Short mmCIF file of C-alpha atoms in Angstrom, two decimals:
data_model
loop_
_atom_site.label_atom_id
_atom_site.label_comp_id
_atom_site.label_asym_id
_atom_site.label_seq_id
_atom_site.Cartn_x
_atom_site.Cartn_y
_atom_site.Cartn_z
CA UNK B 581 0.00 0.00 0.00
CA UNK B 582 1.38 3.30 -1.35
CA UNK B 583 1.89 6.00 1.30
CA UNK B 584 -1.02 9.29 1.26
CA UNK B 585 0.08 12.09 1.23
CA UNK B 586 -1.68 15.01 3.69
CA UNK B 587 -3.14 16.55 0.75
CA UNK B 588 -4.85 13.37 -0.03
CA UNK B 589 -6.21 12.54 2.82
CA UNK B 590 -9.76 12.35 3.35
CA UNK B 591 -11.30 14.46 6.08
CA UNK B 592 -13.83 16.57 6.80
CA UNK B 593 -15.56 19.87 8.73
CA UNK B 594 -16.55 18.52 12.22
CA UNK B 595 -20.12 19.47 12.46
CA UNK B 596 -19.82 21.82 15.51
CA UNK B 597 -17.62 24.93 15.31
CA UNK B 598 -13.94 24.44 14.38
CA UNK B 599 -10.67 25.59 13.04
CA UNK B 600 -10.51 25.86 9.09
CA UNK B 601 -9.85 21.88 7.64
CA UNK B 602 -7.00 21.93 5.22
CA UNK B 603 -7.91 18.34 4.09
CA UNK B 604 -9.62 17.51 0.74
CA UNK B 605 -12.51 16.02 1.65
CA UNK B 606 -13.80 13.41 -1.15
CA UNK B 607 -17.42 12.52 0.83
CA UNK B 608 -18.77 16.22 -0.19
CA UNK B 609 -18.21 14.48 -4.12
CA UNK B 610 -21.10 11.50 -3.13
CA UNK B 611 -24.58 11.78 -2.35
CA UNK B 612 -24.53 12.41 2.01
CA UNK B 613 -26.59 8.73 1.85
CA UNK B 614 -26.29 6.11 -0.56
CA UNK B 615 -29.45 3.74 -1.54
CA UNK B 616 -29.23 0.28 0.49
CA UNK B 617 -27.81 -2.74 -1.33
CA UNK B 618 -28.88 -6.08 0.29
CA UNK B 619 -27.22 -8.64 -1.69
CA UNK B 620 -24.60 -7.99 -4.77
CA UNK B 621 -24.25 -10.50 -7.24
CA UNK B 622 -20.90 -10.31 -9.19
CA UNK B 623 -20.54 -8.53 -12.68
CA UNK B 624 -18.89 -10.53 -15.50
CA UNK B 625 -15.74 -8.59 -15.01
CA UNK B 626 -15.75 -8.79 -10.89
CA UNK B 627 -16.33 -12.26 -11.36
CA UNK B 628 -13.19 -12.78 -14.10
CA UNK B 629 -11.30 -10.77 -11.17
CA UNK B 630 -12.03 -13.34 -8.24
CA UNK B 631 -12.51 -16.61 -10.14
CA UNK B 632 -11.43 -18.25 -6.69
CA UNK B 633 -14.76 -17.45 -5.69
CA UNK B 634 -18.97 -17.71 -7.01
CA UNK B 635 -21.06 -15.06 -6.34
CA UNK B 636 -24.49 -16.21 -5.40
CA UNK B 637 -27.97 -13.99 -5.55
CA UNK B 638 -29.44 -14.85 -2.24
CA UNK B 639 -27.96 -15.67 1.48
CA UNK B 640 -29.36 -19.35 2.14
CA UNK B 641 -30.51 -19.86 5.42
CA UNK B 642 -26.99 -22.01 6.57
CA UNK B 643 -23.63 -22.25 4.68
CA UNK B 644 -23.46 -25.69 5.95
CA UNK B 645 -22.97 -28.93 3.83
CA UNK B 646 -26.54 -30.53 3.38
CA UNK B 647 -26.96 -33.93 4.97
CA UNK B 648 -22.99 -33.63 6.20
CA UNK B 649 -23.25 -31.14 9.20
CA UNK B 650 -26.08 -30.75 11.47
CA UNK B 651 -27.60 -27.89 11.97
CA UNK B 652 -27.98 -28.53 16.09
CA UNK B 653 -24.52 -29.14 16.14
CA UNK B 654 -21.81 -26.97 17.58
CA UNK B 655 -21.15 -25.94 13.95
CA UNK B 656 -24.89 -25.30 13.09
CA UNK B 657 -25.08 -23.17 16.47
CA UNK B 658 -22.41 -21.10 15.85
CA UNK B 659 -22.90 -20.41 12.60
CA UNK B 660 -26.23 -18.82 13.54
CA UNK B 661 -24.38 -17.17 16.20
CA UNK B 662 -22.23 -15.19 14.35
CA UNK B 663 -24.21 -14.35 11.56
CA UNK B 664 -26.94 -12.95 14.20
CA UNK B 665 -23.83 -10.66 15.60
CA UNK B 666 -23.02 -9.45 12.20
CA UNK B 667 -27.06 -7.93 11.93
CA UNK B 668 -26.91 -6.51 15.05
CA UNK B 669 -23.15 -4.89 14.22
CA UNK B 670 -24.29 -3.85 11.17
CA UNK B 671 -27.61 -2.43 12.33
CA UNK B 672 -25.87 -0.03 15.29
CA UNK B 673 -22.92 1.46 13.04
CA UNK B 674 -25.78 2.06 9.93
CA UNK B 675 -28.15 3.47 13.00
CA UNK B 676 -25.24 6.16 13.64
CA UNK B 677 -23.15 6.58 10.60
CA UNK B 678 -26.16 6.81 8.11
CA UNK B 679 -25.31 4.78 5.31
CA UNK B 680 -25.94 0.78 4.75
CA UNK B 681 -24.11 -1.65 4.29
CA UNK B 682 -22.69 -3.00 0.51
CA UNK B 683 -23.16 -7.09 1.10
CA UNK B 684 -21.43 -9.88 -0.47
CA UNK B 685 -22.81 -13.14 -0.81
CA UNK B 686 -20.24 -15.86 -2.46
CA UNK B 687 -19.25 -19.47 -2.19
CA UNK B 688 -15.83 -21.09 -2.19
CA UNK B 689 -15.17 -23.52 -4.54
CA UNK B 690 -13.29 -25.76 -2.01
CA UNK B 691 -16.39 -25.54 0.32
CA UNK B 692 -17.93 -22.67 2.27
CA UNK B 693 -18.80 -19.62 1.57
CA UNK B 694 -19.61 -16.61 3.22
CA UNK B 695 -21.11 -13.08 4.00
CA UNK B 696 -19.04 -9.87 3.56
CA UNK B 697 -20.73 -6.26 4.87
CA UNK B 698 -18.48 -3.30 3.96
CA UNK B 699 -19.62 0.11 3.84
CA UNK B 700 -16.82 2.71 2.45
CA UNK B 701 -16.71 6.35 2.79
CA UNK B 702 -19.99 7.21 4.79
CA UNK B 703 -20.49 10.11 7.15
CA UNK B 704 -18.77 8.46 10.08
CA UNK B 705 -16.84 5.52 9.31
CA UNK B 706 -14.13 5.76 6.16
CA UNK B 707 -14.11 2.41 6.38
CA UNK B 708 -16.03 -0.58 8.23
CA UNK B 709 -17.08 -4.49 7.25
CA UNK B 710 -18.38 -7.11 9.25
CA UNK B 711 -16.99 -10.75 7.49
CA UNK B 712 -18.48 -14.06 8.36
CA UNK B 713 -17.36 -16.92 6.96
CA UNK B 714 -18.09 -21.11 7.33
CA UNK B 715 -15.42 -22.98 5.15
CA UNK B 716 -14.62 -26.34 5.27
CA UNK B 717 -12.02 -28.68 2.80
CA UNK B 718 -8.48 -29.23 3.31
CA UNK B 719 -5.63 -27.05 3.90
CA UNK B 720 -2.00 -26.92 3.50
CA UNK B 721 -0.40 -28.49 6.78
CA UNK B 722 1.95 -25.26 6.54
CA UNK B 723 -1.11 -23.61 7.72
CA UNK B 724 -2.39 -25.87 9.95
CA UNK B 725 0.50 -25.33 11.92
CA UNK B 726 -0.01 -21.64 11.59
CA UNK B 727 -3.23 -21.96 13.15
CA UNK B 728 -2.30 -23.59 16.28
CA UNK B 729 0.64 -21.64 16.56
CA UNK B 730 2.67 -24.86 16.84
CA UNK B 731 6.12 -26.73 15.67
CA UNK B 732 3.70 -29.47 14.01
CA UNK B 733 6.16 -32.14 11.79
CA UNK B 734 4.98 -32.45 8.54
CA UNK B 735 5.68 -33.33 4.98
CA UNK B 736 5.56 -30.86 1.90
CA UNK B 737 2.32 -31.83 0.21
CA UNK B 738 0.41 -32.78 3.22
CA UNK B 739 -3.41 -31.61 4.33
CA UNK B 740 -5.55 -31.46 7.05
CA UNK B 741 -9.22 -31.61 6.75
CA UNK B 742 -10.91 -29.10 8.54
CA UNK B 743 -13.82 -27.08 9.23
CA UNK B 744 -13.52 -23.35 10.16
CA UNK B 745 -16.60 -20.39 10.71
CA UNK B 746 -15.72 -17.07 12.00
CA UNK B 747 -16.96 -13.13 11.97
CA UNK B 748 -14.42 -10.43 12.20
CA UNK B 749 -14.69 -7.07 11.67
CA UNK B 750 -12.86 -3.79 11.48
CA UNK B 751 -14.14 -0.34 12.02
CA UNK B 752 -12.23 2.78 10.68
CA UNK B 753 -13.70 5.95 11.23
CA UNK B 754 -13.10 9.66 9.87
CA UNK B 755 -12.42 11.47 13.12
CA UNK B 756 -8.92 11.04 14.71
CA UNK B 757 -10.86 11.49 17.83
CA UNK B 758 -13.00 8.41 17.48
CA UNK B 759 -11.17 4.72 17.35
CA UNK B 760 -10.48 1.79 15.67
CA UNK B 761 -12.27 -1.33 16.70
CA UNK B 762 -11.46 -5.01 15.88
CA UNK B 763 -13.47 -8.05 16.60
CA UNK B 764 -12.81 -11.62 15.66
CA UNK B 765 -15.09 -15.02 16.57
CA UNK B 766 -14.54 -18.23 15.45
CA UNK B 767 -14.50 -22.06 15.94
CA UNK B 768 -12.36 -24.27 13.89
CA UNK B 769 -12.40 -28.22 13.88
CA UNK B 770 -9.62 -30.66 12.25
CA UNK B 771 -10.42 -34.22 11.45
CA UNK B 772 -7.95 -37.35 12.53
CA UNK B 773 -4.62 -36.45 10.20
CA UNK B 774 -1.22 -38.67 10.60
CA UNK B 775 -2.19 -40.05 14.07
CA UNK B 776 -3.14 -37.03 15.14
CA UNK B 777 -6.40 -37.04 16.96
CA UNK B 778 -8.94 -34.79 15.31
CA UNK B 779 -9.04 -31.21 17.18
CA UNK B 780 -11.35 -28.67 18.33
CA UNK B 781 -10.82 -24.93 19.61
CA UNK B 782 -12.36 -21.48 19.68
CA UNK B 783 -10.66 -18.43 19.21
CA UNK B 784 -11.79 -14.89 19.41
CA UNK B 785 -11.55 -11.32 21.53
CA UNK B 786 -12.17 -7.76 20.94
CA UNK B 787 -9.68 -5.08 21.22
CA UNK B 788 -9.64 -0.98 20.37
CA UNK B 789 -7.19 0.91 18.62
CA UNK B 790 -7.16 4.75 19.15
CA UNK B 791 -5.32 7.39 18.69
CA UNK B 792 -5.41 9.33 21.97
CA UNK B 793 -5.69 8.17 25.35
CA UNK B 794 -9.36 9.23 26.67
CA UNK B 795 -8.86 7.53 30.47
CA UNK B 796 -12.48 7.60 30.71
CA UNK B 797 -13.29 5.56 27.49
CA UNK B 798 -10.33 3.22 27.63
CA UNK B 799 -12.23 2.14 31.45
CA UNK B 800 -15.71 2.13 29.95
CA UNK B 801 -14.25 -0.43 26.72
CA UNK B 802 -12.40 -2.72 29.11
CA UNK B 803 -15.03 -2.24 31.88
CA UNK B 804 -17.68 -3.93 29.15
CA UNK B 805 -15.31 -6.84 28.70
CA UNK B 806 -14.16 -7.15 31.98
CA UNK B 807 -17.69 -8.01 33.20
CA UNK B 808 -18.00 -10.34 30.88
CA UNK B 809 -14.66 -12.49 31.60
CA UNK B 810 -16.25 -11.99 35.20
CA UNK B 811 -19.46 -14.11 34.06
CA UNK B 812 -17.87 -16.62 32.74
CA UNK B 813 -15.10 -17.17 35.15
CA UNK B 814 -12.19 -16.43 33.09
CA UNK B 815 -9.56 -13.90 34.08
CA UNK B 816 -9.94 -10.68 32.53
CA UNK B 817 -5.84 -9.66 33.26
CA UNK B 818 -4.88 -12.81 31.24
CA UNK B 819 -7.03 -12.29 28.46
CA UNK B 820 -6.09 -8.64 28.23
CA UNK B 821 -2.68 -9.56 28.58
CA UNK B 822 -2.74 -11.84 26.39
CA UNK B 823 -4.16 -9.69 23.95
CA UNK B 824 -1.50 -6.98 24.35
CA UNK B 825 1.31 -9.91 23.87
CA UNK B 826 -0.50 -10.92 20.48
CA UNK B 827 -1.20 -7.44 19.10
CA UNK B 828 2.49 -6.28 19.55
CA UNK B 829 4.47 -4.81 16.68
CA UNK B 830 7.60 -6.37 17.84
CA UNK B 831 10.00 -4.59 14.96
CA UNK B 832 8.24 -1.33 16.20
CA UNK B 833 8.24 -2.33 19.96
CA UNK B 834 4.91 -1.34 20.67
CA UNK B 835 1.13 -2.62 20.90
CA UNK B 836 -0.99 -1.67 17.48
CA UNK B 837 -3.71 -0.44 20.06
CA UNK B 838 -4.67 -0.02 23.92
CA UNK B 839 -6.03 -3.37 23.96
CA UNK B 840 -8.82 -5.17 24.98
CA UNK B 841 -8.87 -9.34 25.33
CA UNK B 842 -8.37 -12.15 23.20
CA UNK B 843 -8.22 -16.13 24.00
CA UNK B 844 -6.62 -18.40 21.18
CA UNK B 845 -6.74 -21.84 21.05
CA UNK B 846 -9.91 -22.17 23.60
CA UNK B 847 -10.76 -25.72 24.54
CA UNK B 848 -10.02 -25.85 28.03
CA UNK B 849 -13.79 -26.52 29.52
CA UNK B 850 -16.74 -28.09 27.76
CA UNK B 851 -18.05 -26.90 24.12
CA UNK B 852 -21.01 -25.36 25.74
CA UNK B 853 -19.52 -23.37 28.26
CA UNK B 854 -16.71 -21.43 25.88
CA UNK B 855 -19.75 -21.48 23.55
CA UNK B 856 -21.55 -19.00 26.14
CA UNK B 857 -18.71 -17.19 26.72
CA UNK B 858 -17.80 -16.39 23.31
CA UNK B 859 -21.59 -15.61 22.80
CA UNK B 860 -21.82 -13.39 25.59
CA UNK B 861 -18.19 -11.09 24.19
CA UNK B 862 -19.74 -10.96 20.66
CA UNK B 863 -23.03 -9.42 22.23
CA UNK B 864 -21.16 -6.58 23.91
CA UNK B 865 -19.06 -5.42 21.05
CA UNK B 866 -21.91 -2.39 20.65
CA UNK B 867 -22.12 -1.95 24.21
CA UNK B 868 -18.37 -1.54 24.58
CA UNK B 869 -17.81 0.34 21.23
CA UNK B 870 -20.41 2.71 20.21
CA UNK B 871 -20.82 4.88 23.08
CA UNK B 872 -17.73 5.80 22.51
CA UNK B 873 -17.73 6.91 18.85
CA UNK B 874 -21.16 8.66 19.83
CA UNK B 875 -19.33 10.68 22.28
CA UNK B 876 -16.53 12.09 19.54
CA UNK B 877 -17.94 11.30 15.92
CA UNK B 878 -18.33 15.25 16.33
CA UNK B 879 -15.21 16.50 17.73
CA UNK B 880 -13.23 18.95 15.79
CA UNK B 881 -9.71 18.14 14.96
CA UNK B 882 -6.45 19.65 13.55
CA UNK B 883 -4.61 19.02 10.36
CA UNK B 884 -1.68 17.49 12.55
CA UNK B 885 -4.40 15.22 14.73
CA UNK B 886 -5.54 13.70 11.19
CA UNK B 887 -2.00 13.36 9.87
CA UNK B 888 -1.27 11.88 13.46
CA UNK B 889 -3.89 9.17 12.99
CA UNK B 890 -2.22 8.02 9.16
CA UNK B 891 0.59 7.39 10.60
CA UNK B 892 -1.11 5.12 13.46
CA UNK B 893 -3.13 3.57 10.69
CA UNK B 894 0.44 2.60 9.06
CA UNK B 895 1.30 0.97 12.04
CA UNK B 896 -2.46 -0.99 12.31
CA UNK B 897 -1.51 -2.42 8.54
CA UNK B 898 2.63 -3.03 9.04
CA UNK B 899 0.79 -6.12 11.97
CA UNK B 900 -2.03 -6.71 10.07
CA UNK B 901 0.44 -7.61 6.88
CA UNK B 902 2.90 -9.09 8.79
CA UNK B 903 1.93 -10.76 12.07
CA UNK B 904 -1.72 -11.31 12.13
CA UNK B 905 -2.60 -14.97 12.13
CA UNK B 906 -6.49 -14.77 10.80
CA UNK B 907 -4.55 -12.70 7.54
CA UNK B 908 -1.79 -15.56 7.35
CA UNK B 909 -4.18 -18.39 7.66
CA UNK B 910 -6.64 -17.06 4.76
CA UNK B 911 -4.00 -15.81 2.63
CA UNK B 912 -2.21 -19.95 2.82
CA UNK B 913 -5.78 -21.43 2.45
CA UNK B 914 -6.60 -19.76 -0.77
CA UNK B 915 -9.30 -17.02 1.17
CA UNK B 916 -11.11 -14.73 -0.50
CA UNK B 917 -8.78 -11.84 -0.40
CA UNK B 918 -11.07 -9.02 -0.42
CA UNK B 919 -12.59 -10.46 2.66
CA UNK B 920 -9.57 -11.00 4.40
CA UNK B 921 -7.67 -7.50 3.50
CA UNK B 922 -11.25 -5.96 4.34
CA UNK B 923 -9.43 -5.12 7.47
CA UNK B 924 -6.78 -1.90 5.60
CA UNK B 925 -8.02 1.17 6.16
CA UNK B 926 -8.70 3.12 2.98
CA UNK B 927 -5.90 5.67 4.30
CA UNK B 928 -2.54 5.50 5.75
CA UNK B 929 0.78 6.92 5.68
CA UNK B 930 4.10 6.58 6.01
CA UNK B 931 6.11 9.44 7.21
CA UNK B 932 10.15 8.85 6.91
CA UNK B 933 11.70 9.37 10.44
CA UNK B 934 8.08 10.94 11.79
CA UNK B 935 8.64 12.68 15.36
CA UNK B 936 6.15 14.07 18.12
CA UNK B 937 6.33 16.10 20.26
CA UNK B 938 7.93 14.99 23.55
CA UNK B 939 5.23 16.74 25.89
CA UNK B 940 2.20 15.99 23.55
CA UNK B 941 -0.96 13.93 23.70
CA UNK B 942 1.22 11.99 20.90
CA UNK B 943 3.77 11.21 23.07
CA UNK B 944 1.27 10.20 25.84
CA UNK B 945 -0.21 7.27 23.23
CA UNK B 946 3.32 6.21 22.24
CA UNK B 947 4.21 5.66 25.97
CA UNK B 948 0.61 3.46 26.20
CA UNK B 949 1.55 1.28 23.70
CA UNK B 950 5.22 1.00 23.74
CA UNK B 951 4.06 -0.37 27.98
CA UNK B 952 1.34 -2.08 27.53
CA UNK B 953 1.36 -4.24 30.52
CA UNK B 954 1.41 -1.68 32.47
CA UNK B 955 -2.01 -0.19 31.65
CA UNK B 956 -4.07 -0.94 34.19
CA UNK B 957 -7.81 0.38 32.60
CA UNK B 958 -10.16 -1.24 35.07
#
């Protein structure tokens, strides 16, 4: 991704009284709400684009394999579980920003398919798409191992069956003021491969990325999923630990965000229980996000704020390209790319040798992230 330059980044007039915007703004060129679009299928030329994947007309009611998987099973239930979350995102951020949702329908030739929200350029998110995803085949064992984040032995050509349904979601707004918020669900199941017992394991978490430290929203985000770890008897400090480990950008030394929790790997208790628990975090993502957008989607900002957030928007895609595990595993399995780089923002830069000021609110954020563990929010 090419670095923007300030002059071509897109901004725009807060709506209560501020200092004079330097920034072009490109939403003033589109109508301020754009007509709903339920279901796209693909044109002739989007579909010579992305042969990997089949653009269908209409969402059937499961993504499931007929007369394979059953519907009351742990893959039937969380299937529904996820795609339920993704209409109640989607719902909140249209309710405030506006706009609807573009929406994707496609299958995978391999096995799967999958639902992919995205709505680009609206009044207050730049960017924002809500994924999910039920797949099912075989993979490379390269990525297998990937997956479980383990020295597995294996040789060149080999696969593993699996099964694997997921949401995940990224939200970029306009306003510098106003975060960055990342959600990811999913269970995944391997048959028996090479002697190796078939596995099971959820993975998920939710975690914020701004670009100022507000005290007061950075309790009320980790507040929301504190409570929850609460509920379900897991340890809040791990998870959020654990999420701070995972999210680091370890050539840069520093978190890509303030955090928030995430549990890999999840098979510790029965299905049912880490069912409800991952249930119960993917029905607070509004609760813990959108007040807090609410609260700034409105706040004026300076040229140097807005240049400020490009570069931490650099920093969000250097992990996402080069350490995130959900963009390794898709890109290894043949994913649909446009669903798993959904998660760019439309803008970032790249400023050679980029300093802040030492006594600055951009110094403050640098300090959060580069001590993460240290945070203590709740």
């Amino acid at each position: 991704m090419a670095a923007v330059t300030t002059a071509q980044v897109l901004a725009f007039a807060p709506a209560k009284p501020a200092a004079k915007n330097v920034f072009t703004s490109l939403r003033a060129q589109r109508p301020a709400v754009r007509a709903p679009v339920k279901v796209q299928a693909s044109a002739p030329a989007q579909a010579n684009a992305l042969k990997k994947e089949s653009y269908i007309q209409e969402v059937p009611e499961s993504l499931l394999r007929p007369g394979i998987d059953d519907s009351n099973s742990m893959r039937g239930r969380f299937e529904q579980m996820i795609r339920g979350i993704q209409r109640q995102v989607c719902a909140a951020i249209e309710e405030v920003d506006g706009n609807t949702f573009r929406q994707d329908a496609w299958t995978r030739p391999g096995g799967g398919g999958g639902i992919t929200r995205v709505m680009q350029e609206g009044n207050v998110w730049e960017k924002a798409g809500v994924a999910v995803s039920v797949v099912y085949g075989t993979m490379p064992a390269e990525a297998y191992r990937v997956a479980v984040g383990k020295d597995i032995p294996f040789e060149k050509d080999d696969r593993v069956p699996f099964f694997a349904a997921g949401i995940s979601s990224v939200m970029h707004p306009w306003n510098p003021h106003c975060p960055t918020m990342h959600f990811n669900y999913r269970y995944f199941e391997t048959e028996d491969w090479k002697g190796i017992p078939g596995q099971w394991w959820f993975g998920g978490g939710t975690d914020i990325t701004p670009n100022y430290v507000v005290e007061e929203d950075m309790k009320h985000f980790h507040g929301v999923y504190k409570a929850v770890c609460e509920r379900h008897g897991y340890s809040y400090q791990k998870l959020k630990e654990d999420c701070d480990e995972y999210f680091t950008i370890t050539h840069r030394g520093e978190t890509r965000g303030l955090g928030g929790i995430i549990y890999e790997d999840l098979n510790d208790r029965d299905k049912e229980e880490i069912f409800k628990f991952a249930t119960d975090a993917a029905n607070h993502i509004v609760e813990a996000y959108v007040p807090i957008v609410k609260k700034h989607k409105n706040d004026p900002f300076s040229p140097r704020q807005k240049e400020w957030q490009q570069i931490r928007r650099g920093r969000y895609t250097e992990f996402n390209l080069v350490y995130d595990r959900g963009t390794i595993f898709g890109l290894k399995t043949g994913g649909r790319i446009e669903s798993i780089l959904m998660s760019l923002p439309l803008t970032a830069s790249w400023r050679y040798d980029y300093q802040v000021d030492p006594q600055g609110p951009e110094q403050k954020f640098l300090d959060a992230v580069r001590n993460a563990k240290a945070q203590n929010w709740v």
